[in-house]
CSV table of C-alpha atoms and ligand atoms in Angstrom, one decimal:
chain,number,residue,atom,x,y,z
A,1,MET,CA,0.6,109.5,144.7
A,2,SER,CA,2.7,106.9,142.8
A,3,HIS,CA,1.3,103.5,142.0
A,4,ALA,CA,3.8,101.9,144.4
A,5,ASP,CA,2.4,103.9,147.3
A,6,SER,CA,-1.2,103.4,146.5
A,7,ALA,CA,-0.8,99.7,145.9
A,8,HIS,CA,0.8,99.3,149.3
A,9,ALA,CA,-2.3,98.8,151.4
A,10,VAL,CA,-4.5,97.6,148.6
A,11,THR,CA,-6.1,94.2,149.1
A,12,ALA,CA,-8.4,92.3,146.7
A,13,ASP,CA,-11.5,92.9,148.8
A,14,ALA,CA,-12.9,96.4,148.5
A,15,PRO,CA,-12.7,98.5,151.7
A,16,ALA,CA,-15.9,98.7,153.8
A,17,LEU,CA,-18.2,101.6,152.8
A,18,HIS,CA,-17.8,104.8,154.8
A,19,PRO,CA,-21.1,106.1,156.2
A,20,ASP,CA,-20.9,109.1,153.8
A,21,TYR,CA,-21.6,106.6,151.0
A,22,GLN,CA,-24.6,104.9,152.7
A,23,ALA,CA,-28.2,106.1,152.9
A,24,ASP,CA,-29.6,106.7,156.4
A,25,GLU,CA,-32.6,104.8,157.6
A,26,ALA,CA,-35.0,107.1,155.7
A,27,GLY,CA,-33.0,106.6,152.5
A,28,PHE,CA,-31.2,110.0,152.5
A,29,PHE,CA,-27.7,110.5,151.1
A,30,GLY,CA,-27.2,113.8,152.8
A,31,GLU,CA,-30.0,116.0,151.6
A,32,PHE,CA,-30.8,113.8,148.6
A,33,GLY,CA,-33.0,110.7,148.3
A,34,GLY,CA,-35.7,109.8,150.8
A,35,ALA,CA,-39.2,108.7,149.9
A,36,GLU,CA,-41.6,111.5,148.8
A,37,LEU,CA,-44.8,109.6,148.3
A,38,PRO,CA,-48.5,110.0,148.4
A,39,PRO,CA,-49.9,108.6,151.7
A,40,HIS,CA,-51.3,105.3,150.2
A,41,LEU,CA,-47.8,104.3,148.9
A,42,VAL,CA,-45.9,105.0,152.1
A,43,GLU,CA,-46.6,101.5,153.6
A,44,PRO,CA,-46.1,99.5,150.4
A,45,MET,CA,-42.7,101.1,149.9
A,46,ALA,CA,-41.8,100.7,153.6
A,47,GLU,CA,-42.6,97.0,153.2
A,48,VAL,CA,-40.2,96.8,150.2
A,49,ALA,CA,-37.5,98.5,152.3
A,50,ARG,CA,-38.0,96.1,155.2
A,51,GLU,CA,-38.0,93.0,153.0
A,52,TYR,CA,-34.9,94.2,151.1
A,53,ALA,CA,-33.0,94.8,154.3
A,54,ALA,CA,-33.9,91.3,155.5
A,55,ALA,CA,-33.0,89.7,152.1
A,56,SER,CA,-29.7,91.5,151.8
A,57,ALA,CA,-28.7,90.2,155.2
A,58,ASP,CA,-29.8,86.6,154.3
A,59,PRO,CA,-27.0,84.4,153.1
A,60,ALA,CA,-29.5,82.1,151.3
A,61,PHE,CA,-30.9,85.0,149.3
A,62,GLN,CA,-27.4,86.2,148.4
A,63,ALA,CA,-26.3,82.7,147.4
A,64,GLU,CA,-29.3,82.3,145.1
A,65,TYR,CA,-28.6,85.7,143.5
A,66,GLN,CA,-24.9,85.0,143.0
A,67,ALA,CA,-25.7,81.6,141.4
A,68,LEU,CA,-27.9,83.4,138.8
A,69,LEU,CA,-25.2,85.9,138.1
A,70,SER,CA,-22.6,83.2,137.4
A,71,LYS,CA,-24.8,80.5,135.8
A,72,TYR,CA,-27.3,82.6,133.9
A,73,VAL,CA,-25.8,86.1,133.3
A,74,GLY,CA,-22.3,84.7,132.6
A,75,ARG,CA,-20.4,86.6,135.3
A,76,PRO,CA,-17.7,87.6,135.9
A,77,SER,CA,-17.7,89.8,132.8
A,78,LEU,CA,-14.3,90.4,131.2
A,79,LEU,CA,-12.1,93.3,132.0
A,80,TYR,CA,-10.6,93.9,128.6
A,81,TYR,CA,-7.4,95.9,127.9
A,82,ALA,CA,-8.2,97.9,124.8
A,83,GLU,CA,-4.7,98.0,123.5
A,84,ASN,CA,-5.4,99.3,120.0
A,85,LEU,CA,-7.6,102.1,121.2
A,86,SER,CA,-5.0,103.0,123.9
A,87,ARG,CA,-2.2,103.1,121.4
A,88,LYS,CA,-4.2,105.1,119.0
A,89,LEU,CA,-5.0,107.8,121.6
A,90,GLY,CA,-1.5,107.8,123.0
A,91,GLY,CA,-1.8,108.2,126.7
A,92,ALA,CA,-3.4,106.2,129.5
A,93,LYS,CA,-4.1,102.4,129.2
A,94,ILE,CA,-7.9,102.0,128.7
A,95,TYR,CA,-9.6,98.9,130.0
A,96,LEU,CA,-13.3,98.1,129.2
A,97,LYS,CA,-15.6,96.4,131.7
A,98,ARG,CA,-17.5,94.2,129.3
A,99,GLU,CA,-21.1,94.4,130.6
A,100,ASP,CA,-22.1,94.2,127.0
A,101,LEU,CA,-21.2,90.5,127.2
A,102,ASN,CA,-23.8,89.7,129.8
A,103,HIS,CA,-26.9,87.7,128.8
A,104,THR,CA,-29.3,90.2,127.2
A,105,GLY,CA,-26.3,92.5,126.3
A,106,ALA,CA,-26.2,95.1,129.1
A,107,HIS,CA,-25.9,95.7,132.8
A,108,LYS,CA,-29.6,95.9,133.5
A,109,ILE,CA,-30.0,92.1,133.9
A,110,ASN,CA,-27.9,92.4,137.1
A,111,HIS,CA,-30.6,94.3,139.0
A,112,THR,CA,-33.7,92.9,137.3
A,113,LEU,CA,-32.8,89.4,138.5
A,114,GLY,CA,-32.3,90.8,142.0
A,115,GLU,CA,-35.6,92.5,142.0
A,116,ALA,CA,-37.3,89.4,140.7
A,117,LEU,CA,-35.9,87.3,143.5
A,118,LEU,CA,-37.0,89.8,146.1
A,119,ALA,CA,-40.5,89.9,144.5
A,120,LYS,CA,-40.8,86.1,144.8
A,121,ARG,CA,-39.5,86.2,148.4
A,122,MET,CA,-42.2,88.8,149.2
A,123,GLY,CA,-44.9,86.5,147.6
A,124,LYS,CA,-45.7,88.9,144.8
A,125,ARG,CA,-46.9,87.4,141.5
A,126,THR,CA,-46.4,90.2,138.9
A,127,LEU,CA,-43.4,92.4,138.2
A,128,ILE,CA,-44.5,95.8,136.9
A,129,ALA,CA,-42.5,98.7,135.5
A,130,GLU,CA,-42.5,101.4,132.9
A,131,THR,CA,-40.1,101.5,130.1
A,132,GLY,CA,-39.0,104.2,127.6
A,133,ALA,CA,-36.7,102.8,125.0
A,134,GLY,CA,-37.7,99.3,126.1
A,135,GLN,CA,-34.3,98.1,127.5
A,136,HIS,CA,-35.5,97.9,131.1
A,137,GLY,CA,-38.7,96.2,129.9
A,138,VAL,CA,-36.8,93.5,128.1
A,139,ALA,CA,-34.4,92.9,131.0
A,140,LEU,CA,-37.4,92.7,133.4
A,141,ALA,CA,-39.4,90.4,131.1
A,142,THR,CA,-36.3,88.2,130.9
A,143,ALA,CA,-36.0,88.0,134.7
A,144,ALA,CA,-39.7,87.3,134.9
A,145,ALA,CA,-39.6,84.4,132.4
A,146,LEU,CA,-36.7,82.9,134.3
A,147,THR,CA,-38.2,83.1,137.7
A,148,GLY,CA,-41.7,82.2,136.8
A,149,LEU,CA,-43.3,85.6,137.6
A,150,LYS,CA,-45.8,87.5,135.5
A,151,CYS,CA,-44.6,90.8,134.0
A,152,GLU,CA,-46.5,93.9,133.0
A,153,ILE,CA,-44.7,96.7,131.2
A,154,HIS,CA,-46.3,100.2,130.7
A,155,MET,CA,-45.0,102.1,127.7
A,156,GLY,CA,-46.1,105.3,126.0
A,157,ALA,CA,-47.8,104.9,122.6
A,158,ILE,CA,-45.1,106.9,120.9
A,159,ASP,CA,-42.4,104.6,122.3
A,160,VAL,CA,-44.4,101.5,121.4
A,161,ALA,CA,-44.3,102.6,117.8
A,162,LYS,CA,-40.6,103.8,117.9
A,163,GLN,CA,-39.2,100.7,119.8
A,164,HIS,CA,-41.2,98.0,118.0
A,165,PRO,CA,-38.5,95.3,118.2
A,166,ASN,CA,-38.3,95.6,122.0
A,167,VAL,CA,-42.2,95.4,122.2
A,168,VAL,CA,-41.9,92.1,120.3
A,169,ARG,CA,-39.2,90.8,122.5
A,170,MET,CA,-41.2,91.6,125.7
A,171,GLU,CA,-44.3,89.9,124.3
A,172,LEU,CA,-42.3,86.8,123.2
A,173,LEU,CA,-40.9,86.6,126.7
A,174,GLY,CA,-44.4,86.5,128.0
A,175,ALA,CA,-44.8,90.0,129.3
A,176,LYS,CA,-48.0,92.1,128.9
A,177,VAL,CA,-47.2,95.4,127.3
A,178,VAL,CA,-49.7,98.1,128.2
A,179,THR,CA,-49.8,101.0,125.7
A,180,VAL,CA,-50.3,104.4,127.4
A,181,GLU,CA,-52.4,106.9,125.4
A,182,GLU,CA,-52.6,109.7,128.0
A,183,GLY,CA,-50.9,113.1,127.6
A,184,GLY,CA,-47.6,113.1,125.7
A,185,ARG,CA,-47.8,109.3,125.3
A,186,SER,CA,-44.2,108.9,126.4
A,187,LEU,CA,-42.1,107.9,129.4
A,188,LYS,CA,-43.6,110.3,131.9
A,189,GLU,CA,-47.1,109.1,131.3
A,190,ALA,CA,-45.9,105.4,131.4
A,191,VAL,CA,-44.4,106.0,134.9
A,192,ASP,CA,-47.7,107.5,136.1
A,193,SER,CA,-49.7,104.6,134.6
A,194,ALA,CA,-47.5,101.9,136.0
A,195,PHE,CA,-47.4,103.5,139.4
A,196,GLY,CA,-51.2,103.9,139.4
A,197,THR,CA,-51.7,100.2,138.6
A,198,TYR,CA,-49.2,99.2,141.3
A,199,ALA,CA,-50.8,101.5,143.9
A,200,ALA,CA,-54.2,99.9,143.3
A,201,ASP,CA,-52.9,96.4,144.2
A,202,PRO,CA,-49.5,96.3,146.0
A,203,GLU,CA,-50.4,92.7,147.1
A,204,GLU,CA,-50.2,91.5,143.5
A,205,TYR,CA,-47.5,93.7,142.1
A,206,PHE,CA,-43.8,94.3,142.8
A,207,PHE,CA,-42.7,97.6,141.3
A,208,ALA,CA,-39.3,97.0,139.6
A,209,ILE,CA,-37.5,100.3,139.0
A,210,GLY,CA,-34.9,100.3,136.3
A,211,SER,CA,-32.1,102.4,137.8
A,212,VAL,CA,-30.8,103.9,141.1
A,213,VAL,CA,-33.7,106.3,141.2
A,214,GLY,CA,-37.2,106.5,142.8
A,215,PRO,CA,-38.1,106.3,146.5
A,216,HIS,CA,-36.0,104.5,149.2
A,217,PRO,CA,-35.0,101.7,149.0
A,218,TYR,CA,-34.6,101.6,145.2
A,219,PRO,CA,-31.5,103.8,144.9
A,220,THR,CA,-29.7,101.6,147.5
A,221,MET,CA,-31.1,98.3,146.3
A,222,VAL,CA,-30.4,98.7,142.6
A,223,ARG,CA,-26.9,100.0,143.5
A,224,ASP,CA,-26.2,97.0,145.7
A,225,PHE,CA,-27.3,94.6,142.9
A,226,GLN,CA,-25.1,96.4,140.4
A,227,SER,CA,-22.1,96.7,142.7
A,228,VAL,CA,-20.9,93.3,141.5
A,229,VAL,CA,-19.5,95.2,138.5
A,230,GLY,CA,-17.0,97.2,140.5
A,231,ARG,CA,-16.1,94.3,142.9
A,232,GLU,CA,-15.1,92.2,139.8
A,233,ALA,CA,-13.3,95.1,138.1
A,234,ARG,CA,-11.3,95.9,141.2
A,235,ALA,CA,-10.1,92.4,141.6
A,236,GLN,CA,-9.5,92.1,137.9
A,237,ILE,CA,-7.4,95.2,137.6
A,238,LEU,CA,-5.3,94.3,140.6
A,239,GLU,CA,-4.7,90.9,139.0
A,240,ALA,CA,-3.8,92.4,135.6
A,241,GLU,CA,-1.8,95.5,136.7
A,242,GLY,CA,-1.0,95.0,140.3
A,243,THR,CA,-2.4,98.4,141.1
A,244,LEU,CA,-5.7,100.3,141.2
A,245,PRO,CA,-6.9,102.4,138.3
A,246,ASP,CA,-6.5,106.2,138.2
A,247,TYR,CA,-9.9,106.8,136.7
A,248,LEU,CA,-13.3,105.1,136.4
A,249,VAL,CA,-15.6,106.4,133.6
A,250,ALA,CA,-19.2,105.6,133.2
A,251,ALA,CA,-22.3,107.0,131.4
A,252,VAL,CA,-25.0,108.4,133.7
A,253,GLY,CA,-28.7,108.3,132.9
A,254,GLY,CA,-30.3,107.4,136.2
A,255,GLY,CA,-26.8,106.2,137.2
A,256,SER,CA,-27.0,102.5,137.9
A,257,ASN,CA,-24.1,101.3,135.7
A,258,ALA,CA,-22.0,104.1,137.1
A,259,LEU,CA,-22.7,103.3,140.7
A,260,GLY,CA,-22.2,99.6,139.9
A,261,LEU,CA,-18.7,100.3,138.8
A,262,PHE,CA,-17.9,103.1,141.4
A,263,THR,CA,-19.1,101.5,144.6
A,264,ALA,CA,-16.3,99.1,145.3
A,265,PHE,CA,-13.8,101.9,144.7
A,266,LEU,CA,-15.4,104.6,146.9
A,267,GLY,CA,-13.0,103.9,149.7
A,268,ASP,CA,-10.0,104.1,147.4
A,269,GLU,CA,-9.4,107.8,147.5
A,270,SER,CA,-6.8,107.8,144.8
A,271,VAL,CA,-9.3,106.5,142.2
A,272,LYS,CA,-11.0,109.4,140.4
A,273,LEU,CA,-14.7,108.8,139.5
A,274,VAL,CA,-16.2,110.4,136.4
A,275,GLY,CA,-19.9,110.2,135.4
A,276,VAL,CA,-20.7,111.2,131.8
A,277,GLU,CA,-24.0,112.8,130.9
A,278,PRO,CA,-25.6,113.5,127.6
A,279,GLY,CA,-24.6,116.9,126.3
A,280,GLY,CA,-26.9,116.2,123.3
A,281,GLU,CA,-26.8,119.1,120.8
A,282,GLY,CA,-25.5,121.6,123.3
A,283,LEU,CA,-26.3,123.0,126.8
A,284,GLU,CA,-28.3,126.0,125.6
A,285,GLY,CA,-32.0,125.1,125.3
A,286,THR,CA,-33.4,121.7,126.0
A,287,ARG,CA,-31.6,119.4,123.5
A,288,HIS,CA,-29.6,117.7,126.2
A,289,ALA,CA,-30.0,115.7,129.5
A,290,ALA,CA,-27.2,117.1,131.6
A,291,THR,CA,-29.0,116.8,134.9
A,292,MET,CA,-25.8,116.9,137.1
A,293,THR,CA,-24.4,119.8,135.2
A,294,LEU,CA,-27.5,122.0,135.0
A,295,GLY,CA,-30.1,120.5,137.3
A,296,THR,CA,-31.3,122.1,140.5
A,297,PRO,CA,-32.5,120.4,143.7
A,298,GLY,CA,-36.1,119.2,143.4
A,299,VAL,CA,-38.4,116.2,143.7
A,300,LEU,CA,-39.0,113.7,140.9
A,301,HIS,CA,-40.4,110.1,141.0
A,302,GLY,CA,-40.5,109.9,144.8
A,303,MET,CA,-36.9,111.2,145.5
A,304,ARG,CA,-35.2,114.4,146.3
A,305,THR,CA,-32.4,114.9,143.8
A,306,LYS,CA,-31.1,117.1,141.1
A,307,VAL,CA,-33.7,117.7,138.4
A,308,LEU,CA,-33.8,119.5,135.1
A,309,GLN,CA,-37.0,121.5,135.7
A,310,ASP,CA,-38.8,124.7,134.7
A,311,ALA,CA,-39.7,127.5,137.1
A,312,ALA,CA,-42.9,125.6,138.2
A,313,GLY,CA,-40.9,122.5,139.1
A,314,GLU,CA,-42.2,120.6,136.0
A,315,PRO,CA,-39.4,118.2,134.7
A,316,SER,CA,-37.9,119.6,131.4
A,317,ALA,CA,-38.1,117.9,128.1
A,318,VAL,CA,-34.7,116.2,127.5
A,319,HIS,CA,-32.8,114.8,124.6
A,320,SER,CA,-30.0,112.4,123.9
A,321,ILE,CA,-28.7,110.5,120.9
A,322,ALA,CA,-29.0,107.5,123.4
A,323,SER,CA,-32.6,106.9,124.4
A,324,GLY,CA,-31.6,105.0,127.6
A,325,ILE,CA,-30.1,108.0,129.3
A,326,ASP,CA,-32.4,110.9,128.4
A,327,TYR,CA,-33.8,111.3,131.9
A,328,PRO,CA,-34.4,114.7,133.6
A,329,GLY,CA,-33.4,113.4,137.0
A,330,VAL,CA,-30.5,111.4,138.4
A,331,GLY,CA,-29.9,108.9,141.2
A,332,PRO,CA,-29.7,110.8,144.5
A,333,GLN,CA,-26.4,109.2,145.5
A,334,HIS,CA,-24.8,110.9,142.5
A,335,ALA,CA,-25.9,114.3,143.7
A,336,ARG,CA,-24.4,113.4,147.1
A,337,LEU,CA,-21.1,112.1,145.6
A,338,GLU,CA,-20.7,115.4,143.7
A,339,GLN,CA,-21.4,117.4,146.8
A,340,LEU,CA,-18.8,115.4,148.8
A,341,GLY,CA,-16.3,116.1,146.0
A,342,ARG,CA,-15.9,112.3,145.5
A,343,ALA,CA,-17.1,112.1,141.9
A,344,ASP,CA,-17.1,114.5,138.9
A,345,TYR,CA,-19.7,114.8,136.3
A,346,VAL,CA,-19.0,115.9,132.7
A,347,ILE,CA,-20.8,115.8,129.4
A,348,ALA,CA,-20.3,114.2,126.0
A,349,SER,CA,-22.2,115.6,123.1
A,350,ASP,CA,-24.2,113.6,120.5
A,351,ALA,CA,-21.4,114.2,117.9
A,352,GLU,CA,-18.6,113.2,120.3
A,353,THR,CA,-20.6,110.1,121.2
A,354,LEU,CA,-21.2,109.1,117.6
A,355,ALA,CA,-17.5,109.5,116.8
A,356,ALA,CA,-16.5,107.4,119.9
A,357,PHE,CA,-19.0,104.7,118.8
A,358,GLN,CA,-17.3,104.5,115.4
A,359,LEU,CA,-13.8,104.7,116.8
A,360,LEU,CA,-14.3,101.8,119.3
A,361,THR,CA,-16.0,99.7,116.6
A,362,ARG,CA,-13.2,100.2,114.1
A,363,THR,CA,-10.2,99.9,116.5
A,364,GLU,CA,-11.4,97.0,118.7
A,365,GLY,CA,-14.2,95.3,116.8
A,366,ILE,CA,-16.5,96.0,119.6
A,367,ILE,CA,-19.9,97.8,118.9
A,368,PRO,CA,-20.9,99.7,122.0
A,369,ALA,CA,-24.4,100.9,123.0
A,370,LEU,CA,-24.8,104.6,122.3
A,371,GLU,CA,-25.3,105.0,126.1
A,372,SER,CA,-21.9,103.4,126.8
A,373,SER,CA,-20.4,105.4,123.9
A,374,HIS,CA,-20.8,108.5,126.1
A,375,ALA,CA,-18.3,107.0,128.5
A,376,VAL,CA,-16.0,106.0,125.6
A,377,ALA,CA,-16.2,109.6,124.3
A,378,HIS,CA,-14.9,111.0,127.6
A,379,ALA,CA,-12.1,108.4,127.7
A,380,VAL,CA,-11.1,109.6,124.2
A,381,LYS,CA,-10.7,113.1,125.6
A,382,LEU,CA,-9.0,112.1,128.9
A,383,ALA,CA,-6.5,109.4,127.8
A,384,PRO,CA,-4.2,111.6,125.8
A,385,THR,CA,-3.8,114.0,128.8
A,386,LEU,CA,-2.5,111.2,131.0
A,387,ALA,CA,0.8,109.3,131.2
A,388,THR,CA,1.2,105.8,129.6
A,389,ASP,CA,1.4,104.2,133.0
A,390,GLU,CA,-2.0,105.6,134.1
A,391,ILE,CA,-5.1,103.5,133.8
A,392,ILE,CA,-8.7,104.3,132.9
A,393,ILE,CA,-11.5,101.7,133.3
A,394,VAL,CA,-14.6,102.5,131.1
A,395,ASN,CA,-17.8,100.8,131.9
A,396,LEU,CA,-19.1,99.3,128.6
A,397,SER,CA,-22.6,99.1,129.9
A,398,GLY,CA,-24.2,97.5,126.9
A,399,ARG,CA,-23.7,96.3,123.3
A,400,GLY,CA,-24.7,98.4,120.3
A,401,ASP,CA,-26.6,95.9,118.2
A,402,LYS,CA,-29.8,97.7,119.1
A,403,ASP,CA,-28.4,101.0,117.7
A,404,VAL,CA,-26.9,100.0,114.4
A,405,ASP,CA,-29.9,100.9,112.2
A,406,PHE,CA,-30.2,104.3,113.9
A,407,VAL,CA,-26.4,105.0,113.6
A,408,ALA,CA,-26.4,104.0,109.9
A,409,GLU,CA,-29.2,106.5,109.3
A,410,LEU,CA,-27.3,109.2,111.2
A,411,LEU,CA,-24.1,108.5,109.2
A,412,ALA,CA,-26.0,108.6,105.9
A,413,LYS,CA,-27.1,112.2,106.7
B,1,PLP,C1,-30.3,101.8,130.5
B,1,PLP,C2,-28.9,101.9,130.0
B,1,PLP,C3,-28.1,102.9,130.5
B,1,PLP,C4,-28.5,104.0,131.5
B,1,PLP,O1,-28.9,103.6,132.7
B,1,PLP,P1,-28.1,103.9,134.1
B,1,PLP,O2,-29.0,103.6,135.1
B,1,PLP,O3,-27.6,105.3,134.0
B,1,PLP,O4,-26.9,102.9,134.0
B,1,PLP,C5,-26.7,102.8,130.2
B,1,PLP,N1,-26.3,101.9,129.3
B,1,PLP,C6,-27.1,101.0,128.8
B,1,PLP,C7,-26.5,100.0,127.8
B,1,PLP,C8,-28.4,100.9,129.1
B,1,PLP,O5,-29.2,100.0,128.6
């Protein structure tokens, strides 16, 4: 389809979401999603679902959330035409959605603020979550400080040692960091520990999940809070180019920044959606986190989704150069979008990601997060195969300041 045809019926407001792209009442996107929970957590999670449904339909709640996005996060974020990079690659025009320019430097603040407002509305006093690399913990501690809630972050002992600066940030922001010494002392044990504490006192705590994962309503709720990214990008590209993009490209860990960008475009059938997963050191063995590519249906963290798992259904060990996307599961809506043929999922290896990190830094003076660099790496492959009037929007989910020491170490090798 030519741009003239596709632009014909396009208006600035995104089309309403087709039922294929919405969860049913039990939180299922087709066969994926739902709420697979131990009996004592069924009612607390159902309460979150009811309260979120009421809040999302309440104009006062939405207005309070929108005000925080514009006055605190700094939205709308820029949609930047990366002219140097596009010229260098010789093909499609590449635009970057600059979530790295948000307060705290990534997209996660979009949903932690929404979760904090919902927690307050529900009368909860403490936000609780697990964190791996610490990015979700810092974004949540920030939202807690702003909204006057307490915050408790569970973190494996190994991660506490590895991610020391983020532990300091969380504590400075007033959060209590609980070091988990059980088992492998990493993310999996931190999830169990945080969930256990929450389950013992769901009156006190609001469980604030950090991506479009977990039991219903989190995959829907976190997606809704992130969908501002795509609504802005859609209006911005129509303003800049007078047409819709040909491709959207985003890194996928749990999948929140990807769904944030994709959602407003789901009804625009001409726009191709591409999620990029960590190919790590290669797909043989376990030094990757390519859940969409190699995962099989299973249950993880309260949801039915695609999972990298062994024969016994235990989640596999995973790896990525970017610690924010090394997750053996994926948001259930991504599994559904793939099944519907609406989105494609590809991989970028550690080496391709590192090269893309350097390329963007040198050509545009923008240091991307290693997570976001996976999306840049795919755009580097895709752009030269396209015509110069085609358009790619890459979600630059976060800034790379947190990664510079690690990258310098890798480059020195
Ligand atoms: C956490 C994080 C991600 C991965 O999370 P998604 O839910 O897959 O978006 C990607 N980019 C940055 C910068 C992050 O901090």
